[in-house]
mmCIF file of C-alpha atoms in Angstrom:
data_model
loop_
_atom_site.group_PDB
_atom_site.id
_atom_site.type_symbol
_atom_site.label_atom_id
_atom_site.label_comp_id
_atom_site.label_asym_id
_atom_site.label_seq_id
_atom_site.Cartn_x
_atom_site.Cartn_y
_atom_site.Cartn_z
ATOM 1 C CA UNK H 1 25.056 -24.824 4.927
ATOM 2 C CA UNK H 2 21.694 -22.432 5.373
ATOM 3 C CA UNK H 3 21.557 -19.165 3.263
ATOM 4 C CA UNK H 4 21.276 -16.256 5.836
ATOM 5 C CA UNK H 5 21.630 -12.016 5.921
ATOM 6 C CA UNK H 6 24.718 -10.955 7.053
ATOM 7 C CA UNK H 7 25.925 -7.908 8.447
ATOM 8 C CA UNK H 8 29.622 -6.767 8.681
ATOM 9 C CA UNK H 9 31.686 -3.939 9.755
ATOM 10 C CA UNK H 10 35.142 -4.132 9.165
ATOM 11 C CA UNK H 11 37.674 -1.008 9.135
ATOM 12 C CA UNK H 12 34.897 1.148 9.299
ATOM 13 C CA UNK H 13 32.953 -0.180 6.180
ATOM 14 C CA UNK H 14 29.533 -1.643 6.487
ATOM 15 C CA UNK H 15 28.093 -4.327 4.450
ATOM 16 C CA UNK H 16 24.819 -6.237 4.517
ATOM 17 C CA UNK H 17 24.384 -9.022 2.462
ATOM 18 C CA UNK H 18 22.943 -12.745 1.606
ATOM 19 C CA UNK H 19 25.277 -14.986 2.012
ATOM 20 C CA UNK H 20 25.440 -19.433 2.705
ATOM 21 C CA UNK H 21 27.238 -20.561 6.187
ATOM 22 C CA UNK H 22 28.478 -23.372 7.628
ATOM 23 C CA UNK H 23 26.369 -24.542 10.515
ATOM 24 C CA UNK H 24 29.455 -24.271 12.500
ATOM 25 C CA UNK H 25 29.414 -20.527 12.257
ATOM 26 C CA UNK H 26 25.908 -20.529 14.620
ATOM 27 C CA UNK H 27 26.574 -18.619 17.628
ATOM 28 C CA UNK H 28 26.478 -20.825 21.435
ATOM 29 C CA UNK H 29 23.104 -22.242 22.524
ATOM 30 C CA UNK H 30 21.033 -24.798 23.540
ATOM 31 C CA UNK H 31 18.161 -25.645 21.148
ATOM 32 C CA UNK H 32 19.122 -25.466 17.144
ATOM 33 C CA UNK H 33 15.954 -24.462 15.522
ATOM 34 C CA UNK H 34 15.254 -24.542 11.636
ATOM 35 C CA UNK H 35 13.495 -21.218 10.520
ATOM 36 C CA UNK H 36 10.153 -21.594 8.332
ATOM 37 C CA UNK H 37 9.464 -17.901 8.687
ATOM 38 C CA UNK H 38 11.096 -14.650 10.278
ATOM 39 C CA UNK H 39 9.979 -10.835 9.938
ATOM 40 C CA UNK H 40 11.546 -7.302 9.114
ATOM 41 C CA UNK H 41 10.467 -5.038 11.806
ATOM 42 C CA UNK H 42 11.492 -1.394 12.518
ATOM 43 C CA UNK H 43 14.677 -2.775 14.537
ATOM 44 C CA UNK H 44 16.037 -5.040 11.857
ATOM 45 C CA UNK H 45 15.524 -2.163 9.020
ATOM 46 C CA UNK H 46 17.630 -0.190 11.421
ATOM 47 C CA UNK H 47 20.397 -2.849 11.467
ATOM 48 C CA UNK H 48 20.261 -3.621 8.084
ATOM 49 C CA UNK H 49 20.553 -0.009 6.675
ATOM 50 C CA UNK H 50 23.234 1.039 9.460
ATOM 51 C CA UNK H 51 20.983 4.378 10.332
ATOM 52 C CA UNK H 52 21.060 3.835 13.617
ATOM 53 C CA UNK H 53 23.628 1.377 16.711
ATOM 54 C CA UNK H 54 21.592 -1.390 16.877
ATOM 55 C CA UNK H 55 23.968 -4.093 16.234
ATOM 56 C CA UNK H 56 26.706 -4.084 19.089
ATOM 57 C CA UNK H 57 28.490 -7.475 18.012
ATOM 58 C CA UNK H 58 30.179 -7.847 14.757
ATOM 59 C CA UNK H 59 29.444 -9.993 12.571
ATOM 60 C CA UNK H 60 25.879 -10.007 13.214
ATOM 61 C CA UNK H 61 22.664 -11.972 11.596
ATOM 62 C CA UNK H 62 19.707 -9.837 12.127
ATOM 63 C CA UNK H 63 15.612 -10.816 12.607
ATOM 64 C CA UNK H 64 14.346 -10.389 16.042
ATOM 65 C CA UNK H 65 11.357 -12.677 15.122
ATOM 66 C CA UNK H 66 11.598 -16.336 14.166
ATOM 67 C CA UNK H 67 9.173 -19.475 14.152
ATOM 68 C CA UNK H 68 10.201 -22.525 13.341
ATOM 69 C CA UNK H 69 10.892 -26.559 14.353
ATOM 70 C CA UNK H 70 13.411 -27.564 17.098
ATOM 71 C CA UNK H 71 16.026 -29.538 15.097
ATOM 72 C CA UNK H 72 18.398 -30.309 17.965
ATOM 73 C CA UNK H 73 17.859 -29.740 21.322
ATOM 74 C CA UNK H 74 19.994 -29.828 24.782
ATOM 75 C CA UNK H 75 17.039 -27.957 26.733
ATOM 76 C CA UNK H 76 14.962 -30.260 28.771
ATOM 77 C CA UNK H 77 11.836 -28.329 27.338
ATOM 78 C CA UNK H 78 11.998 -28.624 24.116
ATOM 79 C CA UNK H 79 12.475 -31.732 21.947
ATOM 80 C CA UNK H 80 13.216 -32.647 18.069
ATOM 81 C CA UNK H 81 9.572 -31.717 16.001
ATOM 82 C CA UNK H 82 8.170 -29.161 18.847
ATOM 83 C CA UNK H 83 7.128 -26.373 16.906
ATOM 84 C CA UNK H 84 8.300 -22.556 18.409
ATOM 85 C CA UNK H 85 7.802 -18.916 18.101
ATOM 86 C CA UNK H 86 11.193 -16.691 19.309
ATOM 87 C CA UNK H 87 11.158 -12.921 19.867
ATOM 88 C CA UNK H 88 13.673 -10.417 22.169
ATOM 89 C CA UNK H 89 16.141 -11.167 24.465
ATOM 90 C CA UNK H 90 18.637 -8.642 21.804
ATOM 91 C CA UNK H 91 18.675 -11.396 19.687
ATOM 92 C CA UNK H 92 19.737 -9.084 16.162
ATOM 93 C CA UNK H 93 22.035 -7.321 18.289
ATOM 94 C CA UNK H 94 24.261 -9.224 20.504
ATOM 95 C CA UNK H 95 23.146 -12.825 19.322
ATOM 96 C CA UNK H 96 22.383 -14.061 15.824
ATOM 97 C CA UNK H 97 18.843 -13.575 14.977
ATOM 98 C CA UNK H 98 16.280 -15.366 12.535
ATOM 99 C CA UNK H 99 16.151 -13.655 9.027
ATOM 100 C CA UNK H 100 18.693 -17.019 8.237
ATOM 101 C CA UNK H 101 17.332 -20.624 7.592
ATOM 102 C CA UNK H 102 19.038 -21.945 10.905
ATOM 103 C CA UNK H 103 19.123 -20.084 14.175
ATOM 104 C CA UNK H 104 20.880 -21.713 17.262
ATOM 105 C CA UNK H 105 18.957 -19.668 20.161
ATOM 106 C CA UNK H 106 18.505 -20.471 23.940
ATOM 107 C CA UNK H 107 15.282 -22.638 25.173
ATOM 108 C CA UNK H 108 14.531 -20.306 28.091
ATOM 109 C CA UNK H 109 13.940 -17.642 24.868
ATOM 110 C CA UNK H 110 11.841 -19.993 23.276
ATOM 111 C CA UNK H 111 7.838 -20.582 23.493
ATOM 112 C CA UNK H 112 6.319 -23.314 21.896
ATOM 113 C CA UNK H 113 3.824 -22.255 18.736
ATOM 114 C CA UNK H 114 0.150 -21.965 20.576
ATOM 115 C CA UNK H 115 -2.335 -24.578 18.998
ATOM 116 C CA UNK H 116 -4.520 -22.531 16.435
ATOM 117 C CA UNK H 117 -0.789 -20.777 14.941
ATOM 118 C CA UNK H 118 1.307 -22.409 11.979
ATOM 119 C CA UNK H 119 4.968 -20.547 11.530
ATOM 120 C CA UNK H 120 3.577 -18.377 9.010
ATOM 121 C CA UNK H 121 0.952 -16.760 11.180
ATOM 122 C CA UNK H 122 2.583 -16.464 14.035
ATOM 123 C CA UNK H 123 5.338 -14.542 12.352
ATOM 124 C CA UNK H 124 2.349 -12.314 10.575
ATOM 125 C CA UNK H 125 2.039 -11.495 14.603
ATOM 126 C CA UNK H 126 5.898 -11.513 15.041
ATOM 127 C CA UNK H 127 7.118 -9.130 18.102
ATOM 128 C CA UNK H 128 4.485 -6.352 16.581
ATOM 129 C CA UNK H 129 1.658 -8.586 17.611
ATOM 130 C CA UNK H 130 3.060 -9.482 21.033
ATOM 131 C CA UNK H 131 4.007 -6.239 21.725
ATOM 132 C CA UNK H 132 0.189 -5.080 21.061
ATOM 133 C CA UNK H 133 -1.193 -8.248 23.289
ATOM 134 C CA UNK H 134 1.423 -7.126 26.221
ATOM 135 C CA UNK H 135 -0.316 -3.626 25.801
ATOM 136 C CA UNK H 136 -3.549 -4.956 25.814
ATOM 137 C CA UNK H 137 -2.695 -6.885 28.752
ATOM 138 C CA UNK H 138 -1.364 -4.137 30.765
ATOM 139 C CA UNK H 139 -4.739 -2.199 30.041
ATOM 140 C CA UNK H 140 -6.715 -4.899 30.963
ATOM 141 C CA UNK H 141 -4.779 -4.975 34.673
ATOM 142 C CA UNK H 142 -5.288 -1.441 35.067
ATOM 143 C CA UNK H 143 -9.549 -1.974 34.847
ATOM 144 C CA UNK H 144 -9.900 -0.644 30.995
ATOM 145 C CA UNK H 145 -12.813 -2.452 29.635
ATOM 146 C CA UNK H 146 -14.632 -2.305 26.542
ATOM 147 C CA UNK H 147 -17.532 -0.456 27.887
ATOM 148 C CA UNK H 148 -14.963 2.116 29.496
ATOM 149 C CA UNK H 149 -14.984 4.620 26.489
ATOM 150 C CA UNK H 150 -12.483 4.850 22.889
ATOM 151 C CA UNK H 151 -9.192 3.461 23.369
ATOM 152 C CA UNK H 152 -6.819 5.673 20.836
ATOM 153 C CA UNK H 153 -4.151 3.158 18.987
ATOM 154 C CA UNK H 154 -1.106 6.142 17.553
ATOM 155 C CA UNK H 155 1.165 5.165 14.731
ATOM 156 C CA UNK H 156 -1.820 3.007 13.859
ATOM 157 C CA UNK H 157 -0.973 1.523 9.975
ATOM 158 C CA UNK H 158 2.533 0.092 11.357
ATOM 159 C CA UNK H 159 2.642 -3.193 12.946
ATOM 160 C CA UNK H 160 2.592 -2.749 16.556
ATOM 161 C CA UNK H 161 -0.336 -0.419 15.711
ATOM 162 C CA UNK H 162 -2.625 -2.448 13.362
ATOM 163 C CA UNK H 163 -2.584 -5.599 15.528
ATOM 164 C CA UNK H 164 -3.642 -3.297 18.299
ATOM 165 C CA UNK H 165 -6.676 -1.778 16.419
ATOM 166 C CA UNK H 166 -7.551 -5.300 15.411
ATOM 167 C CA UNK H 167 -6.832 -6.818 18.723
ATOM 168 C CA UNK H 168 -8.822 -3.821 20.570
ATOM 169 C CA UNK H 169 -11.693 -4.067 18.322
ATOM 170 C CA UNK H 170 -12.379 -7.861 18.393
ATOM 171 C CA UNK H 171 -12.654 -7.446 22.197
ATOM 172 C CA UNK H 172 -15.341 -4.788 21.510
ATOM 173 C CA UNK H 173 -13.481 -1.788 22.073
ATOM 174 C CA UNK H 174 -14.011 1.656 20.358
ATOM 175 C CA UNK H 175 -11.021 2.207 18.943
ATOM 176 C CA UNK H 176 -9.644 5.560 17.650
ATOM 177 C CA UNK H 177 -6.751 5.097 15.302
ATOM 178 C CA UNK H 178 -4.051 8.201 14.736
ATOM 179 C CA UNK H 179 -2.070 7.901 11.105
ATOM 180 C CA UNK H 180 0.056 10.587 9.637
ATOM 181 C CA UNK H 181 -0.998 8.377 6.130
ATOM 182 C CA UNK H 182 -3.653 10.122 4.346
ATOM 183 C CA UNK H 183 -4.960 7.480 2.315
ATOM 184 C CA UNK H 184 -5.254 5.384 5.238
ATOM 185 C CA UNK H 185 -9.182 5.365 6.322
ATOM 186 C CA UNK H 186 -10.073 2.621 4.670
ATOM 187 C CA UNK H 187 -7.179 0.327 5.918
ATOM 188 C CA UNK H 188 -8.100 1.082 9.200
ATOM 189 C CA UNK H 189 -11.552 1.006 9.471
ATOM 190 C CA UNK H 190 -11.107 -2.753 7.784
ATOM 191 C CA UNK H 191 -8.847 -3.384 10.841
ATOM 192 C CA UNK H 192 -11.815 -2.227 13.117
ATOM 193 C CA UNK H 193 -11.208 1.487 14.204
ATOM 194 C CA UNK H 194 -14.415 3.262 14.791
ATOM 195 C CA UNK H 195 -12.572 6.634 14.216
ATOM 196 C CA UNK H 196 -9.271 8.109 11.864
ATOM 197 C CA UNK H 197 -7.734 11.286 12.524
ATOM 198 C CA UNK H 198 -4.474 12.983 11.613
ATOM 199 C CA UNK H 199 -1.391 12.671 13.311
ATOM 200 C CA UNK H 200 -0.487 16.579 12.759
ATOM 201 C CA UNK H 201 -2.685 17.786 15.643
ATOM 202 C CA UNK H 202 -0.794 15.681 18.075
ATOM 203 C CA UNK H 203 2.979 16.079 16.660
ATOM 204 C CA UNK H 204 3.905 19.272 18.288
ATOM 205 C CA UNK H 205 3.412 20.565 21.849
ATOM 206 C CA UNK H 206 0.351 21.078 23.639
ATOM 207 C CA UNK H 207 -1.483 21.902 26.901
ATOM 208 C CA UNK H 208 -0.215 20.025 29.728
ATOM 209 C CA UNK H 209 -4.178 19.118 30.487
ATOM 210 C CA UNK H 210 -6.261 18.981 27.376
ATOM 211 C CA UNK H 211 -9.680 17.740 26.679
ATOM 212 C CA UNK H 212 -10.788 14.157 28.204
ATOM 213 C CA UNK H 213 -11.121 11.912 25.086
ATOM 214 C CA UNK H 214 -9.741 8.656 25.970
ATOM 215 C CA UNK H 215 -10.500 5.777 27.860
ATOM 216 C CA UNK H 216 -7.042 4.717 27.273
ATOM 217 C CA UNK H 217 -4.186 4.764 24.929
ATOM 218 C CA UNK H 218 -1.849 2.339 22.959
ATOM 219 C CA UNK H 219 1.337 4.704 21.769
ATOM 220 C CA UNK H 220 3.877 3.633 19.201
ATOM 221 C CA UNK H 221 5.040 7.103 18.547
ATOM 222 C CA UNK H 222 6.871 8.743 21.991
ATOM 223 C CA UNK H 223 7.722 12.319 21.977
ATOM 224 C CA UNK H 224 4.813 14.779 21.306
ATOM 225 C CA UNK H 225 2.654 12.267 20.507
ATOM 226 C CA UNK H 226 2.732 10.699 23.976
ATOM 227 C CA UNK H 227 2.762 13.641 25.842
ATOM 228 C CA UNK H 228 -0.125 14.977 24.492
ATOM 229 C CA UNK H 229 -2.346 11.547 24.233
ATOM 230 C CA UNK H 230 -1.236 11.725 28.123
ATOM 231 C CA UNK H 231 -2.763 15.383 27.967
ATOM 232 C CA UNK H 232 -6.052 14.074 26.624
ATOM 233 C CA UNK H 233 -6.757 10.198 28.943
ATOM 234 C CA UNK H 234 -9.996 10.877 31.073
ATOM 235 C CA UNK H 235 -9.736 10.871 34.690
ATOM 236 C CA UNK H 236 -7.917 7.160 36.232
ATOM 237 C CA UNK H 237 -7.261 6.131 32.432
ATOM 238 C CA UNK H 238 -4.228 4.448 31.212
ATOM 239 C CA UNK H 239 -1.540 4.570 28.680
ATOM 240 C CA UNK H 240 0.569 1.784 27.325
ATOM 241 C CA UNK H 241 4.009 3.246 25.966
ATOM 242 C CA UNK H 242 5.194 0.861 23.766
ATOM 243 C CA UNK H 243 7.620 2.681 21.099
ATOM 244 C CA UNK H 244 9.346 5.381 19.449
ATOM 245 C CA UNK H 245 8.038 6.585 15.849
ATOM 246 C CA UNK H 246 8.284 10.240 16.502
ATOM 247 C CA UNK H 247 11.206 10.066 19.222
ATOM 248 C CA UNK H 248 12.796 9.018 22.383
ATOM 249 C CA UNK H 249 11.525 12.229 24.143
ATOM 250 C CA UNK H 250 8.807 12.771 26.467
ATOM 251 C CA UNK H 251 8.433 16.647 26.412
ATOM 252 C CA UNK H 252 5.493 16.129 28.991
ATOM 253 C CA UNK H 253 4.427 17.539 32.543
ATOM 254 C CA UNK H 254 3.110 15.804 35.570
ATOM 255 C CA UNK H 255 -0.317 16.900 35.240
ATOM 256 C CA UNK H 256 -2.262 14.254 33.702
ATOM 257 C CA UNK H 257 -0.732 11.998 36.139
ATOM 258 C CA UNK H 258 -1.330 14.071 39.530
ATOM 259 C CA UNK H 259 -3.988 15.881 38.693
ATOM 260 C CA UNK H 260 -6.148 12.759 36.295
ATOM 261 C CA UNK H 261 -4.715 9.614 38.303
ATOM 262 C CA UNK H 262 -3.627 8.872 34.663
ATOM 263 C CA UNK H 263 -1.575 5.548 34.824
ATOM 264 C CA UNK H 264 1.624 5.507 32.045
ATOM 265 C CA UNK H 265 2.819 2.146 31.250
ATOM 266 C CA UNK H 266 5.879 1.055 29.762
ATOM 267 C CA UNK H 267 5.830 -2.141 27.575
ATOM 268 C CA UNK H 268 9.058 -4.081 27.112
ATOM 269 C CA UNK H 269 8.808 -6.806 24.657
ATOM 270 C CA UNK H 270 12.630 -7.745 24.614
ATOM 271 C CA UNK H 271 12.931 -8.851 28.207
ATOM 272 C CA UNK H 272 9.224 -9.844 29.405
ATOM 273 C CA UNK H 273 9.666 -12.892 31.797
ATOM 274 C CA UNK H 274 8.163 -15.956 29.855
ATOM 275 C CA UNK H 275 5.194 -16.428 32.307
ATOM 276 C CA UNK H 276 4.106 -13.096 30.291
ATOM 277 C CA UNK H 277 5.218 -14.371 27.275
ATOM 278 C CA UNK H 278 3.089 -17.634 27.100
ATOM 279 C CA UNK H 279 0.084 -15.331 28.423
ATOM 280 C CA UNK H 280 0.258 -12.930 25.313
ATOM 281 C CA UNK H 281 0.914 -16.156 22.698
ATOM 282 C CA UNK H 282 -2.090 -17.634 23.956
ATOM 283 C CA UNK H 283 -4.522 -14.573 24.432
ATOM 284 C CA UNK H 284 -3.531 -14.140 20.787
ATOM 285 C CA UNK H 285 -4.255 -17.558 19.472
ATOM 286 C CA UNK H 286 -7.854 -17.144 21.263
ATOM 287 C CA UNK H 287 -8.365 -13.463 20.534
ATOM 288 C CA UNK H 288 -7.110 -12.454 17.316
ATOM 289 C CA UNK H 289 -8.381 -13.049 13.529
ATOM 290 C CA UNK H 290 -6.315 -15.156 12.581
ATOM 291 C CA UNK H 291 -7.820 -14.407 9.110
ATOM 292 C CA UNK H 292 -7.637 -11.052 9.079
ATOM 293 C CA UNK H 293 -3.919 -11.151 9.373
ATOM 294 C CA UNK H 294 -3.832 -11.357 5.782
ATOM 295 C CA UNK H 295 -5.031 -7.818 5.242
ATOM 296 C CA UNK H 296 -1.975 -6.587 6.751
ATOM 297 C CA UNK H 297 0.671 -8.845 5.791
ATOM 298 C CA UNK H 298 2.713 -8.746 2.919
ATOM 299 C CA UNK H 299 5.341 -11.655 2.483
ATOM 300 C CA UNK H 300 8.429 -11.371 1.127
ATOM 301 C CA UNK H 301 11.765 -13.729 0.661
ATOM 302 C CA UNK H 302 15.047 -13.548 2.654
ATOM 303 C CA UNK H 303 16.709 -11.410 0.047
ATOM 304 C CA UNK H 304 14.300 -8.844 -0.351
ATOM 305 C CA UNK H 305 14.455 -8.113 3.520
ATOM 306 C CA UNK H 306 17.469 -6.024 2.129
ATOM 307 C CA UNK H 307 15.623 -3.645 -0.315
ATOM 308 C CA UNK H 308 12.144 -3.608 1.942
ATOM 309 C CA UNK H 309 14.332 -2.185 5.323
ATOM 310 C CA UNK H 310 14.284 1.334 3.705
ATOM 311 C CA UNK H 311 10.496 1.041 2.806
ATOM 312 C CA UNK H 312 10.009 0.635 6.435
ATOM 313 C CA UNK H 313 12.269 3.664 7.146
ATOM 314 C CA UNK H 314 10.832 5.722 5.017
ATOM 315 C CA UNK H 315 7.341 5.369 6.138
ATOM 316 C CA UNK H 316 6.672 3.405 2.327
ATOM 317 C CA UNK H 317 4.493 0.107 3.739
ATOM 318 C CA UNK H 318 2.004 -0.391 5.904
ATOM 319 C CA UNK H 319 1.398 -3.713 7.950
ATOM 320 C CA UNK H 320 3.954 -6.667 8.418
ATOM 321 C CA UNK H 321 6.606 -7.924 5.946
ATOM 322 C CA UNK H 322 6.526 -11.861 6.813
ATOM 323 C CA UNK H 323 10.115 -13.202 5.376
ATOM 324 C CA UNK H 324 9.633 -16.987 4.333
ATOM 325 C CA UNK H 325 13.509 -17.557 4.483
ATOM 326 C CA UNK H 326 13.341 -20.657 2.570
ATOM 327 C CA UNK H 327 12.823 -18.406 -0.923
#
């Protein structure tokens, strides 16, 4: 038996609860892995609270993030005691995810736990800290470097975005963070970010070409947020679209792109080929403070993943919930 969240729609109703299983309710797959620590990120509060399709196979165990031990194994990678960290590959959506003691997964998803990570930490990094590395990565490719010019990090105080200001600024970046929290200066500037403004002036529409502020950009947010951070990346910058905050929208011309050379790239997490994967575990494990995680974690048990999914929702927490599923 392992204790677990459970979602269910049946006749129309949904429910989302803790319940125990039998282990022979785990979903197909080759490597049976017991958790030590998952996450609640922006997806999973969407599952859990029903506002939005996530889930498209009933029932359904969400947590898109899991670390953990290999307990069984029928993947010639991965043996009994190897330590792994598991994010993506709709896991929380079409295949049981890790906010559950027990997760049976498939190896190819897996990567094993970077030396320098325990479970805990690298679920304090969870898919929001890959994400960030992935961005990082794809502005590193492009030729951004530190002595390039401010990098502006949107939707800065959520996950995706404080890893990136930290990431950004322990690689000696100048890093501009955008909140829409007022009373989030401080937080930031603990993170690293040389710079704080206010998310209003970029939330509606603006000049196709605007003012050349930005080396490059790491966006959370979409919509009008995007399309004018596109607006303001100096001439053969780069932007790393990586989310959704403010909307799925890009209400955005082609100027900054024809007229700039300004290079707009789009980060998938879910699906990233595991060469990429291993890259971004490791360049974390060598590049971020490990330390400093703590200032924006906040660790909670399995049960309360059901309560803190609408405190993500409605903008009411900054930084990571890390779910020890074991309490």
């Amino acid at each position: 038996m392992f204790k677990t969240v459970l979602l269910r729609r049946e006749d129309g109703n949904f429910d989302a609860q803790l319940t125990e299983l039998d282990d022979v309710m785990l979903p197909d797959g080759d490597v049976l892995v017991g958790v030590h620590y998952s996450t609640l990120n922006y997806k999973d509060a969407l599952a859990i609270t029903d506002r939005s399709p996530v889930v498209r196979t009933w029932p359904m165990v969400p947590g898109v993030d899991g670390a953990g031990v290999v307990l069984e194994s029928h993947h010639p990678d991965f043996v009994p005691g190897d330590l792994v960290v598991f994010n993506g590959w709709g896991v929380g959506e079409v295949h049981w995810g890790c906010l559950a003691q027990k997760a049976r997964l498939m190896g190819d998803w897996l990567v094993k736990l970077p030396q320098g990570f325990t479970p805990r930490q690298a679920m304090a990094v969870g898919t929001a800290g890959y994400t960030a590395m992935l961005c990082v990565l794809a502005l590193e490719r492009h030729g951004i470097r530190p002595d390039g010019g401010s990098v502006l990090v949107t939707g800065a105080t959520g996950g995706v975005g404080s890893i990136a200001v930290m990431l950004l600024a322990r690689l000696g970046y100048q890093v501009a963070a955008l909140t829409g929290k007022a009373d989030a200066g401080a937080y930031l500037q603990i993170l690293g970010a040389r710079e704080v403004l206010e998310r209003e002036e970029f939330a509606h529409g603006g000049k196709p070409l605007q003012q050349e502020r930005w080396a490059a950009v790491i966006d959370t947010a979409g919509s009008h947020t995007l399309a004018n951070a596109c607006a303001q990346v100096r001439y053969g910058g780069a932007v790393a679209a990586c989310g959704l905050a403010q909307g799925m929208d890009l209400p955005a011309t082609v100027a900054p792109f024809i007229l700039r050379g300004v290079a707009l790239y789009g980060i998938d997490s879910v699906y990233a080929p595991l060469a990429r994967r291993s890259e971004a575990w490791q360049r974390l494990a060598r590049d971020l403070d490990i330390a400093g995680l703590e200032n924006i974690v906040t660790e909670i048990g399995l049960g309360d993943s059901l309560a803190k999914a609408h405190d993500i929702l409605e903008g009411r927490h900054r930084g990571r919930f890390v779910v020890d599923v074991n309490r």
